[in-house]
Coordinates of C-alpha atoms and ligand atoms in Angstrom, one line a residue:
Chain A
X22 CA 169.9 114.3 45.5
X23 CA 170.4 116.9 42.8
X24 CA 167.2 116.1 41.0
X25 CA 164.1 114.2 42.0
X26 CA 161.0 114.0 39.7
X27 CA 157.9 112.3 41.0
X28 CA 155.3 111.2 38.5
X29 CA 155.9 114.1 36.2
X30 CA 153.7 114.3 33.1
X31 CA 153.8 116.7 30.2
X32 CA 151.1 117.1 27.6
X33 CA 151.0 119.6 24.8
X34 CA 147.8 121.0 23.5
X35 CA 147.7 121.7 19.8
X36 CA 144.3 123.0 18.7
X37 CA 141.8 120.7 20.3
X38 CA 144.2 117.7 20.4
X39 CA 146.3 116.9 23.5
X40 CA 149.6 115.1 22.9
X41 CA 151.1 113.4 25.9
X42 CA 154.9 113.7 25.6
X43 CA 156.1 112.6 29.1
X44 CA 154.0 110.1 31.1
X45 CA 154.3 109.6 34.8
X46 CA 158.1 109.9 35.0
X47 CA 160.1 109.3 38.1
X48 CA 163.7 110.2 38.0
X49 CA 166.5 110.8 40.5
X50 CA 169.9 112.2 39.7
X51 CA 172.4 112.3 42.5
X52 CA 174.8 115.2 43.2
X53 CA 178.0 115.0 41.1
X54 CA 176.4 112.5 38.6
X55 CA 177.3 112.5 34.9
X56 CA 174.0 111.6 33.2
X57 CA 173.0 111.0 29.6
X58 CA 169.5 111.3 28.3
X59 CA 169.1 109.3 25.1
X60 CA 166.2 108.1 23.0
X61 CA 164.7 108.4 19.5
X62 CA 164.0 111.7 17.9
X63 CA 160.7 113.2 19.2
X64 CA 160.7 111.0 22.3
X65 CA 160.7 114.0 24.7
X66 CA 164.4 114.4 25.6
X67 CA 164.4 118.2 25.1
X68 CA 161.1 118.5 26.8
X69 CA 162.5 116.6 29.8
X70 CA 165.6 118.8 30.0
X71 CA 163.6 122.0 29.6
X72 CA 161.4 120.9 32.6
X73 CA 164.6 120.2 34.6
X74 CA 165.8 123.7 33.7
X75 CA 162.6 125.4 34.5
X76 CA 162.2 126.6 30.9
X77 CA 159.1 124.5 30.6
X78 CA 156.6 123.5 33.3
X79 CA 155.3 120.0 33.9
X80 CA 151.6 119.4 33.5
X81 CA 151.6 117.2 36.6
X82 CA 153.9 115.9 39.2
X83 CA 156.5 117.3 41.6
X84 CA 160.0 118.4 41.2
X85 CA 162.7 118.8 43.8
X86 CA 165.8 120.6 42.7
X87 CA 168.9 120.7 44.9
X88 CA 166.7 119.9 47.9
X89 CA 163.9 122.5 47.2
X90 CA 160.4 121.8 45.9
X91 CA 160.3 123.9 42.8
X92 CA 157.0 122.5 41.5
X93 CA 155.2 125.7 42.1
X94 CA 157.9 128.2 41.3
X95 CA 156.7 131.2 39.5
X96 CA 158.6 132.9 36.6
X97 CA 160.6 135.2 38.9
X98 CA 161.6 132.4 41.2
X99 CA 162.7 130.3 38.3
X100 CA 164.7 133.1 36.8
X101 CA 166.6 133.3 40.1
X102 CA 167.0 129.6 40.3
X103 CA 168.3 129.3 36.7
X104 CA 170.8 132.1 37.4
X105 CA 172.2 130.5 40.6
X106 CA 171.7 126.7 40.2
X107 CA 171.8 125.9 36.5
X108 CA 174.2 126.4 33.6
X109 CA 172.7 125.8 30.1
X110 CA 174.5 124.5 27.0
X111 CA 172.4 124.4 23.9
X112 CA 172.8 122.5 20.6
X113 CA 172.6 125.8 18.7
X114 CA 175.0 127.6 21.2
X115 CA 172.4 130.4 21.8
X116 CA 175.0 133.2 21.9
X117 CA 173.8 136.8 21.4
X118 CA 175.3 137.8 18.0
X119 CA 175.7 141.5 18.8
X120 CA 177.9 140.8 21.9
X121 CA 181.5 139.8 22.1
X122 CA 182.5 136.4 23.6
X123 CA 183.5 138.2 26.8
X124 CA 180.1 140.0 27.1
X125 CA 178.2 136.8 26.3
X126 CA 180.1 134.9 29.0
X127 CA 179.4 137.7 31.5
X128 CA 175.6 137.8 30.9
X129 CA 174.5 135.6 33.9
X130 CA 176.4 137.9 36.2
X131 CA 174.5 141.0 35.0
X132 CA 171.4 139.4 36.5
X133 CA 173.2 139.0 39.8
X134 CA 174.1 142.6 39.9
X135 CA 177.8 141.9 39.8
X136 CA 179.7 145.1 39.2
X137 CA 181.1 145.4 35.6
X138 CA 184.8 145.2 36.6
X139 CA 184.3 142.0 38.5
X140 CA 182.2 140.6 35.6
X141 CA 185.1 141.2 33.3
X142 CA 187.6 139.5 35.4
X143 CA 185.4 136.5 36.0
X144 CA 184.5 136.2 32.3
X145 CA 188.2 136.3 31.3
X146 CA 188.9 133.5 33.8
X147 CA 186.0 131.4 32.5
X148 CA 187.2 131.9 28.9
X149 CA 190.7 130.9 29.9
X150 CA 189.2 127.8 31.5
X151 CA 187.8 126.7 28.1
X152 CA 190.9 127.7 26.2
X153 CA 189.6 130.8 24.5
X154 CA 191.5 133.6 26.3
X155 CA 192.7 134.9 22.9
X156 CA 189.2 135.2 21.4
X157 CA 187.6 137.4 24.1
X158 CA 186.6 140.2 21.8
X159 CA 185.4 138.1 18.9
X160 CA 181.7 138.1 18.0
X161 CA 180.0 134.7 17.7
X162 CA 180.0 135.0 13.9
X163 CA 183.8 135.4 14.0
X164 CA 184.2 132.0 15.9
X165 CA 184.0 128.4 14.7
X166 CA 181.2 126.2 16.0
X167 CA 183.5 124.5 18.5
X168 CA 184.7 127.8 19.7
X169 CA 181.1 129.1 20.1
X170 CA 180.2 126.1 22.1
X171 CA 183.2 126.7 24.4
X172 CA 182.0 130.3 24.9
X173 CA 178.6 128.9 25.8
X174 CA 180.2 126.5 28.3
X175 CA 182.2 129.4 29.8
X176 CA 178.9 131.2 30.1
X177 CA 177.4 128.2 31.8
X178 CA 180.3 128.0 34.2
X179 CA 180.7 131.6 35.2
X180 CA 178.0 131.7 37.9
X181 CA 179.4 128.5 39.4
X182 CA 176.1 126.7 39.3
X183 CA 176.1 123.1 40.7
X184 CA 174.2 121.8 37.7
X185 CA 175.0 121.9 34.0
X186 CA 172.2 121.0 31.5
X187 CA 173.4 120.4 28.0
X188 CA 171.0 119.6 25.1
X189 CA 172.9 117.8 22.3
X190 CA 176.0 120.0 22.9
X191 CA 177.9 118.2 20.2
X192 CA 175.0 117.9 17.8
X193 CA 176.2 120.7 15.5
X194 CA 179.9 119.8 15.7
X195 CA 182.2 117.4 13.9
X196 CA 183.4 114.3 15.6
X197 CA 186.8 115.7 16.7
X198 CA 185.4 118.9 18.1
X199 CA 182.5 117.1 19.7
X200 CA 185.1 114.9 21.6
X201 CA 186.8 118.1 22.8
X202 CA 183.6 119.6 24.1
X203 CA 182.7 116.4 25.8
X204 CA 186.1 116.2 27.4
X205 CA 185.5 119.7 28.7
X206 CA 182.1 118.7 30.2
X207 CA 183.7 115.6 31.8
X208 CA 186.4 117.7 33.4
X209 CA 183.6 119.9 34.9
X210 CA 182.0 116.8 36.2
X211 CA 185.3 115.7 37.8
X212 CA 185.4 119.1 39.5
X213 CA 182.1 118.3 41.2
X214 CA 179.4 119.6 39.0
X215 CA 176.3 117.5 38.2
X216 CA 176.2 117.3 34.4
X217 CA 173.2 116.1 32.4
X218 CA 173.5 115.8 28.6
X219 CA 170.9 114.9 26.0
X220 CA 172.6 113.0 23.2
X221 CA 171.9 110.7 20.3
X222 CA 175.3 109.1 20.5
X223 CA 175.7 105.8 22.3
X224 CA 179.4 106.5 22.3
X225 CA 178.7 109.6 24.4
X226 CA 176.3 107.8 26.6
X227 CA 178.8 105.1 27.3
X228 CA 181.0 107.6 29.0
X229 CA 178.2 108.6 31.4
X230 CA 177.7 106.9 34.7
X231 CA 173.9 107.2 34.5
X232 CA 171.9 106.7 31.3
X233 CA 168.3 107.7 31.1
X234 CA 166.4 106.2 28.1
X235 CA 163.3 108.1 27.0
X236 CA 160.9 106.3 24.8
X237 CA 157.2 106.8 24.2
X238 CA 157.2 109.3 27.0
X239 CA 158.5 106.7 29.5
X240 CA 161.9 106.6 31.0
X241 CA 164.0 103.6 31.9
X242 CA 167.2 103.9 33.8
X243 CA 170.2 102.0 32.7
X244 CA 173.8 101.7 33.8
X245 CA 173.8 103.5 37.0
X246 CA 177.3 103.3 38.2
X247 CA 178.5 105.0 41.3
Chain B
X10 CA 169.7 144.6 34.8
X11 CA 171.2 147.7 36.3
X12 CA 170.6 151.1 34.8
X13 CA 174.2 151.5 33.8
X14 CA 174.2 148.2 31.9
X15 CA 170.9 149.1 30.3
X16 CA 172.2 152.5 29.1
X17 CA 175.5 151.0 27.9
X18 CA 173.6 148.3 26.0
X19 CA 171.2 150.8 24.4
X20 CA 174.0 153.1 23.3
X21 CA 175.8 150.2 21.7
X22 CA 172.6 149.3 19.9
X23 CA 172.2 152.9 18.7
X24 CA 175.7 153.2 17.3
X25 CA 175.5 149.8 15.8
X26 CA 172.7 150.9 13.5
X27 CA 173.1 154.6 13.1
X28 CA 170.9 155.2 10.1
X29 CA 168.0 153.3 11.6
X30 CA 168.4 155.0 14.9
X31 CA 168.5 158.4 13.2
X32 CA 165.3 157.7 11.2
X33 CA 163.6 156.5 14.3
X34 CA 164.5 159.6 16.2
X35 CA 163.5 162.0 13.4
X36 CA 160.1 162.7 14.7
X37 CA 161.4 163.6 18.1
X38 CA 164.3 165.6 16.5
X39 CA 162.0 167.7 14.4
X40 CA 159.5 168.1 17.3
X41 CA 162.1 169.3 19.8
X42 CA 163.9 171.6 17.2
X43 CA 160.6 173.1 16.2
X44 CA 159.5 173.8 19.8
X45 CA 162.8 175.5 20.6
X46 CA 162.8 177.7 17.5
X47 CA 159.1 178.6 17.8
X48 CA 159.5 179.5 21.5
X49 CA 162.5 181.7 20.6
X50 CA 160.5 183.5 17.9
X51 CA 157.6 183.9 20.2
X52 CA 159.8 185.3 23.0
X53 CA 161.5 187.6 20.5
X54 CA 158.2 188.9 19.2
X55 CA 156.7 189.5 22.6
X56 CA 159.8 191.2 24.0
X57 CA 159.6 193.5 21.0
X58 CA 156.0 194.3 21.7
X59 CA 156.6 194.8 25.3
X60 CA 159.4 197.2 24.7
X61 CA 157.3 199.1 22.2
X62 CA 154.5 199.4 24.8
X63 CA 156.9 200.5 27.4
X64 CA 158.2 203.4 25.2
X65 CA 154.6 204.7 25.0
X66 CA 153.9 207.4 27.5
X67 CA 152.1 206.2 30.6
X68 CA 148.4 206.6 31.1
X69 CA 147.8 207.0 27.4
X70 CA 144.4 206.2 26.0
X71 CA 143.5 206.0 22.4
X72 CA 140.1 207.5 21.5
X73 CA 138.8 206.5 18.1
X74 CA 135.4 207.3 16.7
X75 CA 132.9 204.5 16.4
X76 CA 132.4 203.5 12.9
X77 CA 131.3 206.3 10.6
X78 CA 131.6 209.2 13.0
X79 CA 134.5 211.6 12.9
X80 CA 135.0 214.6 15.1
X81 CA 136.1 217.8 13.8
X82 CA 139.5 219.4 14.6
X83 CA 137.8 221.9 16.8
X84 CA 136.8 219.1 19.2
X85 CA 140.4 218.9 20.3
X86 CA 140.0 222.1 22.2
X87 CA 136.6 221.0 23.5
X88 CA 138.1 217.8 24.8
X89 CA 141.0 219.7 26.2
X90 CA 138.6 222.0 28.0
X91 CA 136.5 219.3 29.6
X92 CA 139.4 217.1 30.7
X93 CA 141.1 217.7 34.1
X94 CA 143.8 220.3 33.6
X95 CA 147.2 218.9 32.5
X96 CA 145.8 216.3 30.2
X97 CA 147.4 216.3 26.8
X98 CA 145.3 215.8 23.8
X99 CA 146.9 214.9 20.5
X100 CA 144.7 214.8 17.4
X101 CA 145.5 212.6 14.5
X102 CA 144.1 212.9 11.0
X103 CA 145.1 209.9 8.9
X104 CA 144.6 209.9 5.2
X105 CA 146.1 207.7 2.5
X106 CA 147.9 209.5 -0.4
X107 CA 150.4 209.0 -3.2
X108 CA 153.8 210.4 -2.6
X109 CA 156.7 210.7 -4.9
X110 CA 160.3 211.8 -5.5
X111 CA 161.9 212.3 -8.8
X112 CA 163.0 208.7 -8.8
X113 CA 160.4 206.8 -6.8
X114 CA 156.8 206.7 -5.8
X115 CA 154.8 205.0 -3.2
X116 CA 151.6 205.3 -1.2
X117 CA 151.5 206.1 2.5
X118 CA 149.2 206.9 5.4
X119 CA 149.7 210.6 5.9
X120 CA 149.3 211.4 9.6
X121 CA 148.5 215.1 10.2
X122 CA 149.2 215.7 13.9
X123 CA 150.9 217.9 16.5
X124 CA 154.4 217.9 18.0
X125 CA 153.2 216.1 21.1
X126 CA 152.6 212.9 19.1
X127 CA 156.3 212.2 19.3
X128 CA 156.2 211.6 23.0
X129 CA 152.8 210.0 23.3
X130 CA 153.3 207.8 20.2
X131 CA 156.6 206.6 21.6
X132 CA 158.5 207.5 18.4
X133 CA 162.3 207.8 18.1
X134 CA 164.3 209.6 15.4
X135 CA 167.0 208.1 13.2
X136 CA 167.9 211.6 12.0
X137 CA 166.6 215.2 11.8
X138 CA 163.8 216.4 14.1
X139 CA 160.0 215.8 14.6
X140 CA 157.3 218.4 13.8
X141 CA 157.7 221.7 15.9
X142 CA 155.2 224.1 17.2
X143 CA 156.3 226.9 14.8
X144 CA 156.0 224.5 11.8
X145 CA 152.5 223.6 13.0
X146 CA 151.4 227.2 13.6
X147 CA 152.8 228.5 10.3
X148 CA 151.5 225.4 8.4
X149 CA 154.8 224.7 6.9
X150 CA 155.1 222.0 4.2
X151 CA 157.4 219.7 6.2
X152 CA 157.3 215.9 6.6
X153 CA 158.8 213.2 8.9
X154 CA 159.2 209.9 7.2
X155 CA 158.8 206.4 8.6
X156 CA 161.8 204.2 8.2
X157 CA 160.4 202.2 5.2
X158 CA 159.2 205.2 3.4
X159 CA 162.6 206.9 3.8
X160 CA 164.4 203.7 2.5
X161 CA 162.0 203.2 -0.4
X162 CA 161.8 206.8 -1.6
X163 CA 165.4 207.7 -1.3
X164 CA 167.1 204.4 -2.0
X165 CA 168.7 204.3 1.5
X166 CA 170.2 207.8 1.3
X167 CA 169.6 210.2 4.1
X168 CA 166.5 212.2 2.9
X169 CA 166.7 215.0 5.5
X170 CA 166.7 218.3 3.6
X171 CA 165.4 216.7 0.3
X172 CA 161.8 217.1 -0.8
X173 CA 158.9 214.8 -1.5
X174 CA 155.7 215.5 -3.4
X175 CA 152.4 214.7 -1.7
X176 CA 149.2 215.3 -3.7
X177 CA 151.2 217.5 -6.0
X178 CA 152.6 219.7 -3.2
X179 CA 156.2 219.9 -2.3
X180 CA 157.3 219.0 1.3
X181 CA 160.7 219.3 2.9
X182 CA 161.8 216.2 4.8
X183 CA 162.9 217.3 8.3
X184 CA 163.3 213.9 10.0
X185 CA 163.4 210.1 9.7
X186 CA 162.1 207.7 12.3
X187 CA 163.9 204.6 13.5
X188 CA 162.6 201.3 12.2
X189 CA 160.1 199.5 14.5
X190 CA 160.1 196.2 12.7
X191 CA 157.2 194.1 14.0
X192 CA 154.5 194.5 16.5
X193 CA 152.1 197.3 17.2
X194 CA 153.6 200.5 16.0
X195 CA 155.0 198.8 12.9
X196 CA 152.6 200.9 10.9
X197 CA 154.9 203.9 11.8
X198 CA 157.5 202.5 9.5
X199 CA 155.2 203.2 6.5
X200 CA 153.8 206.4 7.8
X201 CA 154.5 210.0 7.0
X202 CA 153.9 212.8 9.6
X203 CA 153.0 216.3 8.6
X204 CA 151.6 219.2 10.6
X205 CA 147.8 218.9 11.3
X206 CA 147.3 222.4 10.0
X207 CA 148.8 221.4 6.7
X208 CA 146.8 218.2 6.4
X209 CA 143.5 220.1 7.1
X210 CA 144.3 222.2 4.1
X211 CA 145.8 219.5 1.9
X212 CA 142.8 217.1 2.3
X213 CA 140.2 219.9 2.7
X214 CA 138.7 218.3 5.8
X215 CA 138.5 218.9 9.5
X216 CA 137.5 215.3 10.5
X217 CA 140.0 213.7 12.9
X218 CA 140.5 209.9 12.9
X219 CA 141.9 209.5 16.4
X220 CA 142.7 211.4 19.6
X221 CA 145.5 210.2 21.8
X222 CA 145.0 211.5 25.3
X223 CA 147.5 211.4 28.1
X224 CA 146.1 211.8 31.6
X225 CA 148.3 213.0 34.4
X226 CA 146.8 210.6 36.9
X227 CA 147.0 206.9 36.6
X228 CA 143.4 206.7 37.4
X229 CA 142.4 207.2 33.9
X230 CA 144.3 204.3 32.5
X231 CA 143.0 202.1 35.2
X232 CA 139.4 202.8 34.3
X233 CA 137.5 200.1 32.5
X234 CA 136.8 200.5 28.8
X235 CA 133.2 201.2 29.5
X236 CA 134.0 203.9 32.0
X237 CA 136.5 205.5 29.7
X238 CA 134.0 205.4 26.8
X239 CA 131.4 207.1 29.0
X240 CA 133.9 209.7 30.2
X241 CA 135.0 210.7 26.7
X242 CA 131.6 210.5 25.1
X243 CA 130.4 213.0 27.7
X244 CA 133.4 215.2 27.1
X245 CA 132.9 215.1 23.3
X246 CA 129.2 215.4 23.4
X247 CA 126.8 212.6 22.7
X248 CA 126.9 213.3 19.0
X249 CA 130.5 211.9 18.9
X250 CA 130.3 208.2 19.9
X251 CA 133.8 206.9 20.6
X252 CA 135.5 203.7 21.4
X253 CA 138.4 203.9 23.9
X254 CA 141.4 201.7 24.5
X255 CA 143.9 202.2 27.2
X256 CA 147.4 201.0 27.3
X257 CA 146.4 198.4 29.8
X258 CA 143.8 197.1 27.5
X259 CA 146.2 197.0 24.6
X260 CA 148.5 195.0 26.8
X261 CA 145.7 192.7 27.8
X262 CA 144.9 192.1 24.2
X263 CA 148.5 191.3 23.5
X264 CA 148.6 188.9 26.5
X265 CA 145.6 187.1 25.0
X266 CA 147.3 186.9 21.7
X267 CA 150.4 185.6 23.3
X268 CA 148.6 182.9 25.2
X269 CA 146.9 181.8 22.0
X270 CA 150.3 181.6 20.4
X271 CA 151.5 179.5 23.3
X272 CA 148.5 177.2 23.0
X273 CA 149.2 176.8 19.3
X274 CA 152.8 176.1 20.1
X275 CA 151.9 173.5 22.7
X276 CA 149.6 171.9 20.1
X277 CA 152.3 171.7 17.5
X278 CA 154.8 170.3 19.9
X279 CA 152.3 167.7 21.1
X280 CA 151.6 166.5 17.6
X281 CA 155.3 166.4 16.7
X282 CA 156.1 164.4 19.8
X283 CA 153.2 162.1 19.2
X284 CA 154.4 161.4 15.7
X285 CA 157.9 160.9 17.1
X286 CA 156.6 158.6 19.8
X287 CA 154.7 156.4 17.4
X288 CA 157.9 156.1 15.3
X289 CA 159.8 155.0 18.4
X290 CA 157.1 152.5 19.4
X291 CA 157.1 151.1 15.9
X292 CA 160.8 150.5 15.8
X293 CA 160.8 149.1 19.3
X294 CA 158.2 146.6 18.4
X295 CA 160.3 145.6 15.4
X296 CA 163.3 145.4 17.7
X297 CA 161.5 143.1 20.2
X298 CA 160.5 140.7 17.4
X299 CA 164.0 140.7 15.9
X300 CA 165.6 140.0 19.3
X301 CA 163.1 137.4 20.5
X302 CA 165.9 134.8 20.7
X303 CA 168.1 137.2 22.6
X304 CA 165.3 137.8 25.1
X305 CA 164.9 134.0 25.5
X306 CA 168.7 133.6 26.0
X307 CA 168.7 136.3 28.7
X308 CA 165.7 134.7 30.4
X309 CA 167.4 131.3 30.4
X310 CA 170.4 132.9 32.0
X311 CA 168.4 134.5 34.8
X312 CA 166.8 137.7 33.5
X313 CA 163.5 138.4 35.3
X314 CA 160.5 140.0 33.6
X315 CA 161.5 143.3 35.2
X316 CA 165.1 143.0 33.8
X317 CA 163.7 142.6 30.3
X318 CA 161.2 145.3 30.7
X319 CA 163.8 147.7 32.0
X320 CA 166.3 146.9 29.2
X321 CA 163.8 147.8 26.4
X322 CA 162.4 150.7 28.3
X323 CA 165.9 152.2 28.8
X324 CA 166.5 151.6 25.1
X325 CA 163.5 153.5 24.0
X326 CA 164.3 156.3 26.4
X327 CA 167.9 156.5 25.2
X328 CA 166.6 156.6 21.7
X329 CA 164.1 159.4 22.4
X330 CA 166.5 161.4 24.5
X331 CA 169.2 161.2 21.9
X332 CA 166.6 162.5 19.4
X333 CA 165.8 165.3 22.0
X334 CA 169.5 166.2 22.3
X335 CA 170.0 166.3 18.5
X336 CA 166.8 168.3 18.1
X337 CA 167.9 170.7 20.8
X338 CA 171.2 171.2 19.1
X339 CA 169.5 171.9 15.7
X340 CA 166.9 174.1 17.4
X341 CA 169.6 176.2 19.1
X342 CA 171.5 176.5 15.8
X343 CA 168.4 177.6 13.9
X344 CA 167.6 180.1 16.6
X345 CA 170.8 181.9 15.8
X346 CA 169.8 181.9 12.1
X347 CA 166.3 183.2 12.5
X348 CA 167.2 186.9 13.0
X349 CA 169.4 186.7 9.9
X350 CA 167.0 184.9 7.6
X351 CA 163.6 186.0 8.8
X352 CA 164.6 189.4 10.1
X353 CA 162.7 188.9 13.3
X354 CA 164.3 188.7 16.7
X355 CA 164.5 185.3 18.4
X356 CA 165.3 184.9 22.0
X357 CA 166.6 181.5 23.1
X358 CA 165.0 180.3 26.3
X359 CA 166.8 177.7 28.5
X360 CA 163.4 176.6 29.9
X361 CA 162.5 175.4 26.4
X362 CA 165.6 173.3 26.4
X363 CA 164.7 171.7 29.8
X364 CA 161.2 171.2 28.6
X365 CA 162.4 169.5 25.4
X366 CA 164.5 167.1 27.4
X367 CA 161.8 166.3 29.8
X368 CA 159.3 165.7 27.0
X369 CA 161.6 163.6 24.9
X370 CA 162.4 161.4 27.8
X371 CA 158.7 161.1 28.6
X372 CA 157.9 160.2 25.0
X373 CA 160.5 157.4 25.2
X374 CA 159.0 156.2 28.4
X375 CA 155.4 156.3 27.3
X376 CA 155.8 154.9 23.9
X377 CA 158.4 152.3 25.0
X378 CA 156.2 150.9 27.6
X379 CA 154.1 148.7 25.4
X380 CA 157.0 147.1 23.4
X381 CA 159.0 146.6 26.6
X382 CA 156.0 145.0 28.2
X383 CA 155.6 142.7 25.1
X384 CA 159.3 141.7 25.4
X385 CA 159.0 140.9 29.1
X386 CA 155.9 138.8 28.6
X387 CA 157.7 136.4 26.2
X388 CA 157.9 132.8 27.4
X389 CA 161.6 131.7 27.5
X390 CA 160.9 128.4 26.0
X391 CA 159.2 129.9 22.9
X392 CA 161.6 132.8 22.7
X393 CA 164.6 130.4 22.6
X394 CA 163.1 128.5 19.8
X395 CA 162.2 131.5 17.7
X396 CA 164.1 131.8 14.5
X397 CA 163.8 135.1 12.7
Ligands
ATP11 N1 155.5 123.5 22.0 C1 155.1 122.3 21.6 N2 153.8 122.1 21.2 C2 153.4 120.9 20.9 N3 154.1 119.8 20.8 C3 155.4 119.9 21.2 C4 155.9 121.1 21.6 N4 157.3 120.9 21.9 C5 157.5 119.6 21.7 N5 156.4 119.0 21.2 C6 156.3 117.6 20.9 O1 156.8 116.8 21.9 C7 157.5 115.7 21.4 C8 158.9 115.7 22.0 O2 159.7 116.8 21.6 P1 161.2 117.0 22.0 O3 161.7 118.2 21.4 O4 161.2 116.9 23.5 O5 161.8 115.7 21.4 P2 163.4 115.2 21.4 O6 163.4 113.9 22.1 O7 164.2 116.3 22.0 O8 163.7 115.1 19.9 P3 165.0 115.4 19.1 O9 165.9 114.2 19.4 O10 164.6 115.3 17.7 O11 165.6 116.7 19.6 C9 157.5 115.9 19.9 O12 156.6 115.0 19.4 C10 157.1 117.3 19.6 O13 156.3 117.3 18.5
MG12 MG1 165.7 117.7 21.3

């Protein structure tokens, strides 16, 4: 099992009020699965994905990631885990504006102490894989949205993590470009990666083998194919 | 984050925003440049002083009357009689007077003295000769001019052989002294030396203002001020209270002055570097805020707290050290200009350079610590969502 959540809850405290966002969630995602998380706006999809990626911590419950209990991981342990196990793709791309595409892609390797020369070679390969070999030295502002998202995907790939987490990766792109990005993620999945994407689009969800509905802080599983 | 990556990143940040980097560094630049120049001036001044002191004869003591009392010329022989044989006693009678040439006039301290003053006072001649024994014994109207007097009265021409008027009497210039510049002995530049016998007559007095005594044994110079005072008060008779300073004591006084100067310098440097450090801290805090999202991204991709801390710490150190290098370059440049512009010697000291680098790096480290800590304490989830 790539992911196993057992009665995970998340509440946010704003002032004196507590808002339950996720209530008592159980979720299993097998290795190699292509999973969609869908649900209305504000239902807690991003919160769920952030918990899966260790960017946010559950208020309650336990979490097994890739066979390890990560429920009580501290910040340093999570930094290591994110670097080795998870590749992130964000709706707003989240590239560093002052760095070239190549340097953005190479970032995860810096935190693995990979020597610069090797970083460069691997980043070039990753950019070739997403079809951006010719744009290596462009800054994010010199790239289109679709190209930026490809850079972000290359960055998610470079460390060869088994799990890709994508929060509305096509949300800021036109339909055509969105399709291309999705195709890229599908091909990654075919090559063995577990891919989880948050989406509003049923069209996208239909392509996924597992669909997780989030509503009112509860999840219901639909369409698990295997 | 490895050091190499951190430095490369910081340098790119610096060159990416040159004006801002420059303004941020300004405090450190000025601080380091000031320290280097001031140290050079200090070294120049003290080497000048030391070399002056070294030209004075050894075992020289200066005997001056305590306020109000002056001893008569005849005491010279009394002193000479009481002192162990071989001691040289040089009497000095200093009086202010107006002097003039047909073209110029000025005022000077006229030192009536004997030929031995030349050696004991550590003088050196630019041209001509110093007072001689025949000139003293025959009370000839001859004068030796300090460098400034010669320059002012004769408009830079060699005055040897010309005449000057002192208190309405005509004197032949027989010699001109080398310029001393700054430090003790600088008063010589403005002095005029005439035979003691002439000044007694010219100013109608037999009151001396100072005795310079050279003892043959180093024992004298090694005596404490109190012991010396007792010795010479005995020699001169209790009616002539004196105060005595030996060369050693003059040196000690100088040393004390020099250490005061060093303290002052250290204070100035500390303030300049403090101001520079605050500037760096300020801009680093701004930088952390501006780059909150970048920090979040790095954390999402696997940067640990230590990685983020190190990145910003390296950046502030690179900033400060660059300021230090720039400041050092400016300081070294100014050091070359000091002798030309300020007419005082400046000696560049490599240790000041080393100190400047050490301090500017330390400033970057100390004042970068808090901003770097703030950056490393950011929560990735909040940092990622930050839009600024
Ligand atoms: N830091 C926070 N503090 C308080 N409440 C929060 C915080 N983050 C999220 N929430 C709340 O949690 C709920 C779920 O937010 P989340 O971003 O997970 O929704 P979402 O399903 O991703 O929505 P969308 O489809 O619009 O992206 C929302 O009601 C939101 O107000
Ligand atoms: Mg969302």
